[in-house]
Coordinates of C-alpha atoms and ligand atoms in Angstrom, one line a residue:
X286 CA 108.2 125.4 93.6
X287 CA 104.8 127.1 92.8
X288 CA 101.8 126.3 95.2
X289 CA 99.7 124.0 92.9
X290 CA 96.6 126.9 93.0
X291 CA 99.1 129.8 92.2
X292 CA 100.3 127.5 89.5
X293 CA 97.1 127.1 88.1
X294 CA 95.8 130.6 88.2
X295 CA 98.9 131.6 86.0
X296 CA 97.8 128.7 83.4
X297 CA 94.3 129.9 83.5
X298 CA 95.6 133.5 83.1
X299 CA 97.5 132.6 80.3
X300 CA 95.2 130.8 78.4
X301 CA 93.1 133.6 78.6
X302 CA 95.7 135.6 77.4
X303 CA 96.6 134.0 74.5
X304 CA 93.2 133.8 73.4
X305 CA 92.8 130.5 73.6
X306 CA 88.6 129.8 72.6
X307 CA 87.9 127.9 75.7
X308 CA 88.9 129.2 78.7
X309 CA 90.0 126.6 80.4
X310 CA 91.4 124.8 77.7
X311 CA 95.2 124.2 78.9
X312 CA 98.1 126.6 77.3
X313 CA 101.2 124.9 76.1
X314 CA 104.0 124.1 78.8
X315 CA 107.1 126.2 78.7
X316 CA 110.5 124.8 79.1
X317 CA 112.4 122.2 77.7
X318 CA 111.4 121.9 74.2
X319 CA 112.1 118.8 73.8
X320 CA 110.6 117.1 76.8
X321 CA 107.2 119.3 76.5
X322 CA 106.3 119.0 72.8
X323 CA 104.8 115.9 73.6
X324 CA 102.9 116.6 76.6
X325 CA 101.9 119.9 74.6
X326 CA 100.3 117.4 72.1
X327 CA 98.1 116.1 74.8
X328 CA 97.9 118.7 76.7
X329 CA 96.4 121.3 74.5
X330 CA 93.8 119.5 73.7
X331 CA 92.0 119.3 77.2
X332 CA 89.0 120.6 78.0
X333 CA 87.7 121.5 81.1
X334 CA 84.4 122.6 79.6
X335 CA 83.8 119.4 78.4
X336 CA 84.6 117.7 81.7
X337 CA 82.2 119.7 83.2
X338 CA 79.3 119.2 80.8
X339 CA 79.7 115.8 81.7
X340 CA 79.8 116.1 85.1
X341 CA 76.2 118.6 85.3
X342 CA 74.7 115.9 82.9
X343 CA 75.9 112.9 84.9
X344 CA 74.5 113.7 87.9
X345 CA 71.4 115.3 86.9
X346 CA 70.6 111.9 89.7
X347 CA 72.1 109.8 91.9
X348 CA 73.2 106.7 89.9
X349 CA 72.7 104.4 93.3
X350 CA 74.4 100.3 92.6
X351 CA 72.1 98.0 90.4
X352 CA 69.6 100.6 89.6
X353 CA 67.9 101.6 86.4
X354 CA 70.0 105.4 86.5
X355 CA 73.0 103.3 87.0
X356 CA 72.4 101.6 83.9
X357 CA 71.9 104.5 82.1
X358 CA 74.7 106.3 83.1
X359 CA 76.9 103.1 81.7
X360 CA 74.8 103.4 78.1
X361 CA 75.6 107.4 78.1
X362 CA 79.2 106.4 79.1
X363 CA 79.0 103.9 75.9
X364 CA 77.5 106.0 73.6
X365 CA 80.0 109.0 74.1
X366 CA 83.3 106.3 73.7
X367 CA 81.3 105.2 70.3
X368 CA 81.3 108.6 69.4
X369 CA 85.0 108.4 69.4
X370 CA 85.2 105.5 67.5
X371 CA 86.3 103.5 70.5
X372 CA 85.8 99.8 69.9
X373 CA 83.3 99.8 73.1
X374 CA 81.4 97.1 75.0
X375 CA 79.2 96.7 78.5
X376 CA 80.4 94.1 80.6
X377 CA 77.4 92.8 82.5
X378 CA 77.6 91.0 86.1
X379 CA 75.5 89.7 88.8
X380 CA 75.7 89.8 92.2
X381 CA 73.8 88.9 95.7
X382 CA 73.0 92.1 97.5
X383 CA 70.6 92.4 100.2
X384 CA 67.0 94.2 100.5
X385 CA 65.5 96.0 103.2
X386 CA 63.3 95.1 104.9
X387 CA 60.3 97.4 104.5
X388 CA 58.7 96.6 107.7
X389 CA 59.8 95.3 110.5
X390 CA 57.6 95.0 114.4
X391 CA 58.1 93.9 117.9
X392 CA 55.5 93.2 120.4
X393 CA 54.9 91.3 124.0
X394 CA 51.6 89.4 124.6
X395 CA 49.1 90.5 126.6
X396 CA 50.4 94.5 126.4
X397 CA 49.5 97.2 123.8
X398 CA 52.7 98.8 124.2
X399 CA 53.9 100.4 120.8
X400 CA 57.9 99.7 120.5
X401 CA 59.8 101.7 118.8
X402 CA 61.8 99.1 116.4
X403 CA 65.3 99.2 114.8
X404 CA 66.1 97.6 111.9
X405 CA 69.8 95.0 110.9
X406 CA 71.1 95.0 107.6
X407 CA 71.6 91.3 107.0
X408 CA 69.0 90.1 109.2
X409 CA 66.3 87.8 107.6
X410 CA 62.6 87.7 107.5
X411 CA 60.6 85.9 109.7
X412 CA 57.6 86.1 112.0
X413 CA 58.6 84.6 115.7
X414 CA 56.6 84.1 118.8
X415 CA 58.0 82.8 121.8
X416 CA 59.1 82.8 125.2
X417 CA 62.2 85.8 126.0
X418 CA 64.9 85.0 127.5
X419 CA 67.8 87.4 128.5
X420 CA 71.1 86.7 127.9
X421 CA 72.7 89.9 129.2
X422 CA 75.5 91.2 126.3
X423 CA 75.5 87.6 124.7
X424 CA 78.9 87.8 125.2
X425 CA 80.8 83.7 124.4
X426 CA 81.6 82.1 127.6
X427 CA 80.0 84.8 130.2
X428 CA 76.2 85.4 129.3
X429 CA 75.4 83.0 126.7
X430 CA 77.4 80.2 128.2
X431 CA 75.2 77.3 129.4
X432 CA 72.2 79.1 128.3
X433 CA 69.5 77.2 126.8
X434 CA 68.0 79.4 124.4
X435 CA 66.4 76.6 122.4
X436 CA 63.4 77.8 120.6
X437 CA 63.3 81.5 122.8
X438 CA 63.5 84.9 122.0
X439 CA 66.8 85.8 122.5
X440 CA 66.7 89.6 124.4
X441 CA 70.7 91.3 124.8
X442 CA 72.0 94.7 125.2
X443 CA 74.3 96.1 123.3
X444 CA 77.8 96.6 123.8
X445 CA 81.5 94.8 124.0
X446 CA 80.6 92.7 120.7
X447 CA 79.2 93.1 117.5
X448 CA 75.8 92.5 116.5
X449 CA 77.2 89.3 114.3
X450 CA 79.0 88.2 117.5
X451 CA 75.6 88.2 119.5
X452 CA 73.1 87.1 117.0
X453 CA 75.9 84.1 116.2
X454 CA 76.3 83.1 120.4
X455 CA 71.9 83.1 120.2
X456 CA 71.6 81.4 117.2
X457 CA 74.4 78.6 118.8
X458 CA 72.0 78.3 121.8
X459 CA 69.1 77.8 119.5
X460 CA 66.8 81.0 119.7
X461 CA 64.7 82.0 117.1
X462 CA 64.9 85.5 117.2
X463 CA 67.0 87.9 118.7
X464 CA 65.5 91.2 120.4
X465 CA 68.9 94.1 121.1
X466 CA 68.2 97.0 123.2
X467 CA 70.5 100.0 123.1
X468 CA 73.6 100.8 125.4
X469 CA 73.1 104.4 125.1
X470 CA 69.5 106.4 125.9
X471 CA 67.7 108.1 123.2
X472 CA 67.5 106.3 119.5
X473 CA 66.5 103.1 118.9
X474 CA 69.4 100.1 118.4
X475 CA 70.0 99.6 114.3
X476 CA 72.9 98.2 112.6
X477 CA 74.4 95.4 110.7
X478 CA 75.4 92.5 110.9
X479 CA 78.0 92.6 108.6
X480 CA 77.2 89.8 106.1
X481 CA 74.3 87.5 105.3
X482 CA 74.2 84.1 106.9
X483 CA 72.0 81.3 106.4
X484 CA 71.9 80.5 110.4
X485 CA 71.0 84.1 111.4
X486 CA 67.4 84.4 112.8
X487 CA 65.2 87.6 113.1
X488 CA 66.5 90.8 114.4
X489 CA 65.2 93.6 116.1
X490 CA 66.6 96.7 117.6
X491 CA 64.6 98.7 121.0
X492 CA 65.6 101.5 122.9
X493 CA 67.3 101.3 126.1
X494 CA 64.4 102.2 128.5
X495 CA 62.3 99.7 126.7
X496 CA 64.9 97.2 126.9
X497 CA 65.4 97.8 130.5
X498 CA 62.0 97.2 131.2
X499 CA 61.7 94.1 129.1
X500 CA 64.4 92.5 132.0
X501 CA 62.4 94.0 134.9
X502 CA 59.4 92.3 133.8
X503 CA 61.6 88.4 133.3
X504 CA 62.5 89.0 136.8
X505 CA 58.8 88.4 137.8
X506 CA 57.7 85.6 135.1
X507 CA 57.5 84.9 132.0
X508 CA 57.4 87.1 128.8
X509 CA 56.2 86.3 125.3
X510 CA 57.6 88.1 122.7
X511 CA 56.3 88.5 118.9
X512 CA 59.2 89.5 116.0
X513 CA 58.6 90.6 112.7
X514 CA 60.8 91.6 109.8
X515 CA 58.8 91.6 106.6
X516 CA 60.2 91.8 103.3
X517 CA 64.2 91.6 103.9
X518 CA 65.7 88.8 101.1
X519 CA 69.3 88.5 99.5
X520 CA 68.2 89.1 96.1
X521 CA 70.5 88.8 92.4
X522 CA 71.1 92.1 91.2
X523 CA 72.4 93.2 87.9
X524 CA 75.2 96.1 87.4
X525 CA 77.4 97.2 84.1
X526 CA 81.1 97.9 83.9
X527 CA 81.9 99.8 80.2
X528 CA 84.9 99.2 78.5
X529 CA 86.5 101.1 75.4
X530 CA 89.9 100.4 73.9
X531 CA 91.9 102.1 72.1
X532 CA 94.2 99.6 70.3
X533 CA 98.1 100.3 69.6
X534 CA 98.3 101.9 66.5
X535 CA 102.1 101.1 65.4
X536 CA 104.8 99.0 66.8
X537 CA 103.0 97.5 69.6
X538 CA 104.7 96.9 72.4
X539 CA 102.0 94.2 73.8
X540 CA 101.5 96.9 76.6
X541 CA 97.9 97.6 78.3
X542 CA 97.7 101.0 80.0
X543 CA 93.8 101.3 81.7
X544 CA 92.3 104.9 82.9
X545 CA 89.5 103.7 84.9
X546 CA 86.7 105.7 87.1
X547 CA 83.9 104.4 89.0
X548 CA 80.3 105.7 87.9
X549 CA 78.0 104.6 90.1
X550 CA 77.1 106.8 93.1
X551 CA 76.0 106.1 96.4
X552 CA 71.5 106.6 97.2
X553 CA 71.1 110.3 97.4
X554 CA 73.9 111.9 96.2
X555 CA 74.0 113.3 93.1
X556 CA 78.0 112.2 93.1
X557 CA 78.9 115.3 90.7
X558 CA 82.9 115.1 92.7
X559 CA 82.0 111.1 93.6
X560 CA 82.0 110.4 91.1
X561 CA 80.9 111.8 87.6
X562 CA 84.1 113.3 88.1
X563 CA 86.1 110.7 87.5
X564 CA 84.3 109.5 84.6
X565 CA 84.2 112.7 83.0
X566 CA 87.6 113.0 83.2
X567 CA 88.2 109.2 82.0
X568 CA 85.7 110.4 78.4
X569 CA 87.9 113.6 78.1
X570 CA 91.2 111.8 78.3
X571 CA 89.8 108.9 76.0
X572 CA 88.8 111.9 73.4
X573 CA 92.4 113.0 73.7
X574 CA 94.3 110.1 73.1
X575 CA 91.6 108.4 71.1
X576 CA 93.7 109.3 67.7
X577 CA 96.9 109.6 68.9
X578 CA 100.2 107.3 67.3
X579 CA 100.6 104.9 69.8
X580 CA 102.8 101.2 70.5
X581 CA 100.7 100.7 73.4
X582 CA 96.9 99.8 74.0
X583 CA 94.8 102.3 76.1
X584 CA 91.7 101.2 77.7
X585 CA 89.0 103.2 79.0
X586 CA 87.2 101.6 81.9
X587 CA 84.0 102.9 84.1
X588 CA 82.8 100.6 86.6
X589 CA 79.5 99.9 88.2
X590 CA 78.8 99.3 92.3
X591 CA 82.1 100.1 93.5
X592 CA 80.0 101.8 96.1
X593 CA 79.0 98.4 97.5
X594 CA 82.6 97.3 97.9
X595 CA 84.4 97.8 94.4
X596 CA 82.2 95.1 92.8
X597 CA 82.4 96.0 89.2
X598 CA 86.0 96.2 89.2
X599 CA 86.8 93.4 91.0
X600 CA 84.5 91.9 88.2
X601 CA 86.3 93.3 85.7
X602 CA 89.8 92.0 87.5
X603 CA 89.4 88.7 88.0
X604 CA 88.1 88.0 84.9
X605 CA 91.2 89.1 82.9
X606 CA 93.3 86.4 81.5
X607 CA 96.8 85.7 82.8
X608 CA 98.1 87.4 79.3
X609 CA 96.1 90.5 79.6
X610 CA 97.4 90.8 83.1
X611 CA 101.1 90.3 82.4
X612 CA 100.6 93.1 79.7
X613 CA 98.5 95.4 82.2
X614 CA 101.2 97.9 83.1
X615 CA 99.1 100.2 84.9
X616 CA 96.1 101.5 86.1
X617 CA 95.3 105.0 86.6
X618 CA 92.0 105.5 88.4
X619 CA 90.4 108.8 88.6
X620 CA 87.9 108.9 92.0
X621 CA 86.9 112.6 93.1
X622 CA 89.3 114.4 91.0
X623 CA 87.3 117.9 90.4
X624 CA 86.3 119.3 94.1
X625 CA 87.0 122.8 94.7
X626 CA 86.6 122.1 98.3
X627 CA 88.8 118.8 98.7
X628 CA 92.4 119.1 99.3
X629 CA 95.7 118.9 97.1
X630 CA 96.0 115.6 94.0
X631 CA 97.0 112.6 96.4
X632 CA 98.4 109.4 94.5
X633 CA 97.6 106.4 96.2
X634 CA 98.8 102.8 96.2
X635 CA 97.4 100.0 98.1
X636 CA 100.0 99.0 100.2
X637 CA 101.5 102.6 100.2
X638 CA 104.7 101.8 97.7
X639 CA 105.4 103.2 94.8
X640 CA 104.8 101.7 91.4
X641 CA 104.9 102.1 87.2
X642 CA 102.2 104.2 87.7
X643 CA 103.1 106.8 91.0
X644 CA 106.8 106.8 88.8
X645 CA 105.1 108.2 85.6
X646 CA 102.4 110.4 87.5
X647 CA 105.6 112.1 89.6
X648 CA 107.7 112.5 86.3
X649 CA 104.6 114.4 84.7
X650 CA 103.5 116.5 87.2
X651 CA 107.1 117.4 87.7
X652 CA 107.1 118.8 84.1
X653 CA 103.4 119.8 83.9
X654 CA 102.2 120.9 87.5
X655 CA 102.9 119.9 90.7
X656 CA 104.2 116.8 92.4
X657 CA 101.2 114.9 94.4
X658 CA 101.6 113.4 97.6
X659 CA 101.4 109.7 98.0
X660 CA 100.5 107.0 100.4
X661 CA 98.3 103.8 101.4
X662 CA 95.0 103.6 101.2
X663 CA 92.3 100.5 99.3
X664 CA 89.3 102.3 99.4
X665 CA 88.9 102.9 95.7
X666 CA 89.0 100.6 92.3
X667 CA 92.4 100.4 92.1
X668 CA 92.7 97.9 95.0
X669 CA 90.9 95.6 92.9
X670 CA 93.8 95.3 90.6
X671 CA 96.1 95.3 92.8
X672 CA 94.7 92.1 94.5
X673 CA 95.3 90.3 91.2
X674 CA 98.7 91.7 90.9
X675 CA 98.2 94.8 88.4
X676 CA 100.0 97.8 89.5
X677 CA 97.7 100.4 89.9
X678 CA 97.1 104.1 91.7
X679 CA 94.5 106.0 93.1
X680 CA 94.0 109.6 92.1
X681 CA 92.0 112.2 94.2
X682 CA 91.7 115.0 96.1
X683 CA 92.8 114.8 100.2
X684 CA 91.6 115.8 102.5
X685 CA 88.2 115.1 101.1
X686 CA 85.6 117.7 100.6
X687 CA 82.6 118.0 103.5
X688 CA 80.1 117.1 101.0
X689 CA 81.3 113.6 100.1
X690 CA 78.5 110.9 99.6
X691 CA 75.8 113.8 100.7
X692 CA 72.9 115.8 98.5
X693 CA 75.5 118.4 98.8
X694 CA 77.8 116.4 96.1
X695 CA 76.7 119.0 93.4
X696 CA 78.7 120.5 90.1
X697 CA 78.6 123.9 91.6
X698 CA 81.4 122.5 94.1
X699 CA 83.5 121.6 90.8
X700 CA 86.7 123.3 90.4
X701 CA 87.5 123.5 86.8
X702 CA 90.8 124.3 87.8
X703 CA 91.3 121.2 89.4
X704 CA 89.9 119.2 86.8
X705 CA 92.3 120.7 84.1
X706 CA 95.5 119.8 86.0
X707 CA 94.4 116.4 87.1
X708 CA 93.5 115.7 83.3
X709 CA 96.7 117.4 82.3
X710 CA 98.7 115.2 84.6
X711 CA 97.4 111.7 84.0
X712 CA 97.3 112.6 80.0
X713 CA 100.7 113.5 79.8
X714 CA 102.0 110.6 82.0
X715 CA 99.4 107.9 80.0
X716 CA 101.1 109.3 76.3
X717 CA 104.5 109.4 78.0
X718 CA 104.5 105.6 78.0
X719 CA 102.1 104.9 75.3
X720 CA 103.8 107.2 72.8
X721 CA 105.5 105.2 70.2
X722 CA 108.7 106.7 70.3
X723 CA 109.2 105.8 74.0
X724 CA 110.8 102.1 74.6
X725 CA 108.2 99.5 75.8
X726 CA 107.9 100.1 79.8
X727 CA 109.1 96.8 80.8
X728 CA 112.8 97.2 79.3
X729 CA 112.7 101.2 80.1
X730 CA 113.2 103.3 82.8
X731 CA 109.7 104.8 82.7
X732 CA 110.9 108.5 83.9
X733 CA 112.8 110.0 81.9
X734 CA 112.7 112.8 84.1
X735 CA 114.3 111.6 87.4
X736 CA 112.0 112.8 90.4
X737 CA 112.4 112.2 94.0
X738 CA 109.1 112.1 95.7
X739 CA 109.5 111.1 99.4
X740 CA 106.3 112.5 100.9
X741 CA 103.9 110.4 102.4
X742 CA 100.3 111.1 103.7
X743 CA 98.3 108.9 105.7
X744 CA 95.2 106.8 104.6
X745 CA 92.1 109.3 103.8
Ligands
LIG1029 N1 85.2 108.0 96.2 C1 85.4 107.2 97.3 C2 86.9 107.1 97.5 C3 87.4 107.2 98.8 C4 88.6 106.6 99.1 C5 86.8 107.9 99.9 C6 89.1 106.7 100.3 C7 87.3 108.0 101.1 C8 88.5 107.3 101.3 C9 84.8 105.8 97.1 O1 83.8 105.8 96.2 C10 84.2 105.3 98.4 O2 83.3 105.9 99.0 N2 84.6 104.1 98.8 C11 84.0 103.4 99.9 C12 84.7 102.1 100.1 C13 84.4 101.0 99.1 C14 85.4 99.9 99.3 C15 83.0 100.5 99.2 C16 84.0 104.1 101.2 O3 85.1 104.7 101.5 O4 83.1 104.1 101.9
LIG1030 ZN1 84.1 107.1 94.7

């Protein structure tokens, strides 16, 4: 079998050769006349250019969770489906998401001493001042224990728990406020706590040596300590999911097939491979198959704050009615499909088993490029689906590139190359089953092409 770069330079050649006006517009497959004239349909209509246009407009700036670029980037994402006369909406959702605090202070009576303060994500505001007392790593049942804390400022080291795990054993005890100190020298102790909870108090990080002293000091009397954290507040955000369908356009078959991307990015990356590349690759793909005969529905599908923990799609998900979802047959997300510095096309599942849509990406690769890898991993939108029972696949690019979620994340790290087969792939295997000709995927083998693909890669 070709090595899937040799493979490509030979498709790049030829379409060079045979004069094709964009470049990296895909040639025809050769073969089997029969089995290719339909991917050839698809196929030869993909552009790479136009991928990539998208991708150097998209991230022109990062297009952080809930922000006003985020929002843009979904009305771009609209407008371009409109163009194709895509039946197009924005699905709007709210959601709790926690601000910084944008100062936060820690200070002992009668001492000018200038600490140098660590901030938790998750930790309230507040203004305490009280008595310290030290309650070693705060660990349940061997430094809290029998402590009472009531009304103190709670002073630990860190280490052997979690921050939630301490602040939870203080909070128990009663303190108002907890003061960590690092287990390591150098930077100051920062962190989260993992989740915002209506019990937690105050929370503050110091160094080690300043932390150390702090405990020399209660050995000879008491110490009054002063927290702040200004500003910090679980606030209602908005984000946008988009949605364009393509309907069935003759004997429909009741089947939903979804292509789906995530286009939010995470704060200062521009997220040309993370992700504009994804949805780039989702508005090409729609443009393709937008006026193509079909018995099955096609729907186009770009998410908001997956960053933050898939939010949009799980949004999206488990809102679907119990009819859409038996007619959901698969999901084919695109996330960081164009790096020329990532590894090979990986197909991932959730729970690492194959499904409808691993069986119709091997069958097309095995007749338009090269068979992927696949294995477990739920780090991506396609975890939200299958958490309400949808099959569904990752695709992307493993090992992952060096400059993922970084500045760095730029179009000049796009491989065209790469975008072009991925396209060529997931277009081939969407029209395979959508086609009309094909029998509707629940009574049908969906490969009519028998592949065996036993390799397996770890999570990324
Ligand atoms: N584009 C990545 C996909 C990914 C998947 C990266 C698996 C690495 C491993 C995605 O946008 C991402 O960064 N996801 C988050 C997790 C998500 C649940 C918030 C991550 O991996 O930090
Ligand atoms: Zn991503």
């Amino acid at each position: 079998m070709l090595k899937r770069r040799a493979l490509l330079s030979v498709i790049l050649a030829a379409s060079l050769s045979f004069g094709v006006t964009s470049a990296f517009a895909a040639p025809p497959v050769e073969g089997n006349p029969a089995v290719h004239a339909f991917d050839n349909k698809v196929i030869k209509m993909i552009s790479a250019e136009n991928m990539y246009n998208n991708i150097v407009y998209l991230s022109q700036t990062p297009r952080v969770t809930s922000t006003v670029e985020e929002a843009q980037a979904a009305e771009y994402i609209k407008a371009e489906f409109e163009k194709l006369g895509l039946q197009t909406e924005i699905q709007e959702f709210q959601y709790q998401s926690y601000v910084n605090a944008s100062e936060q202070d820690f200070s002992i009576s009668d001492s000018s001493y200038d600490y140098k303060v660590g901030s938790f994500t998750y930790s309230p505001s507040g203004e305490v001042t009280s008595e310290i007392a030290y309650i070693g790593k705060g660990l349940e049942g061997v430094d809290a224990k029998g402590r009472d804390l009531e009304g103190k400022v709670a002073l630990v080291e860190r280490g052997d728990a979690t921050f939630a795990v301490k602040m939870e054993n203080a909070v128990s005890r009663g303190a108002v406020g907890v003061v960590l100190f690092n287990n390591a020298d150098g930077a100051v102790a920062t962190g989260t706590l993992g989740a915002w909870n209506d019990q937690y108090v105050p929370m503050v990080g110091i160094t080690r040596t300043e932390g150390l002293a702090l405990v020399t000091a209660l050995e000879s009397g008491p110490v009054v300590g002063t927290i702040k954290v200004i500003g910090s507040a679980m606030k209602t955000v908005t984000s946008q999911n988009v949605i364009a369908t393509k309907p069935a356009t003759q004997k429909d078959t009741g089947d939903i097939l979804v292509i789906s991307s995530h286009h939010d990015s995470v704060p200062r990356a521009p997220g040309a491979n993370d992700n504009a590349s994804g949805v780039a690759m989702t508005l090409e793909l729609a443009r393709v198959l937008a006026n193509l005969p079909s018995d099955t529905e096609i729907r186009f599908v770009t998410f908001g704050s997956e960053e933050v923990g898939l939010v949009g799609s799980r949004h999206y998900a488990r809102n679907l009615s119990e009819n859409e979802k038996a007619r959901m047959k698969g999901v084919f997300n695109l996330d960081m499909v164009g790096s020329n510095d990532a590894g090979d096309l990986v197909m991932y599942t959730s729970n690492g088993e194959k499904n409808t849509v691993t069986d119709l990406i091997a069958s097309a690769s095995s007749r338009v490029s090269v068979l992927p890898a696949y294995g477990p991993e739920t780090r991506s939108d396609h975890h939200a689906f299958y958490e309400v029972g949808v099959p569904a696949a990752l695709l992307i690019h493993a090992p992952l590139e060096p400059w993922y979620h970084t500045p760095n994340d730029t179009p000049d790290k796009i491989s065209k190359e790469k975008l072009l087969d991925v396209a060529t792939i997931v277009g081939s295997a969407v029209y395979q089953a959508a086609r009309p000709d094909t029998p509707a995927l629940e009574r049908s083998k969906v490969a009519p092409v028998e592949v065996e693909y036993e390799e397996t890669v770890g999570r990324l």
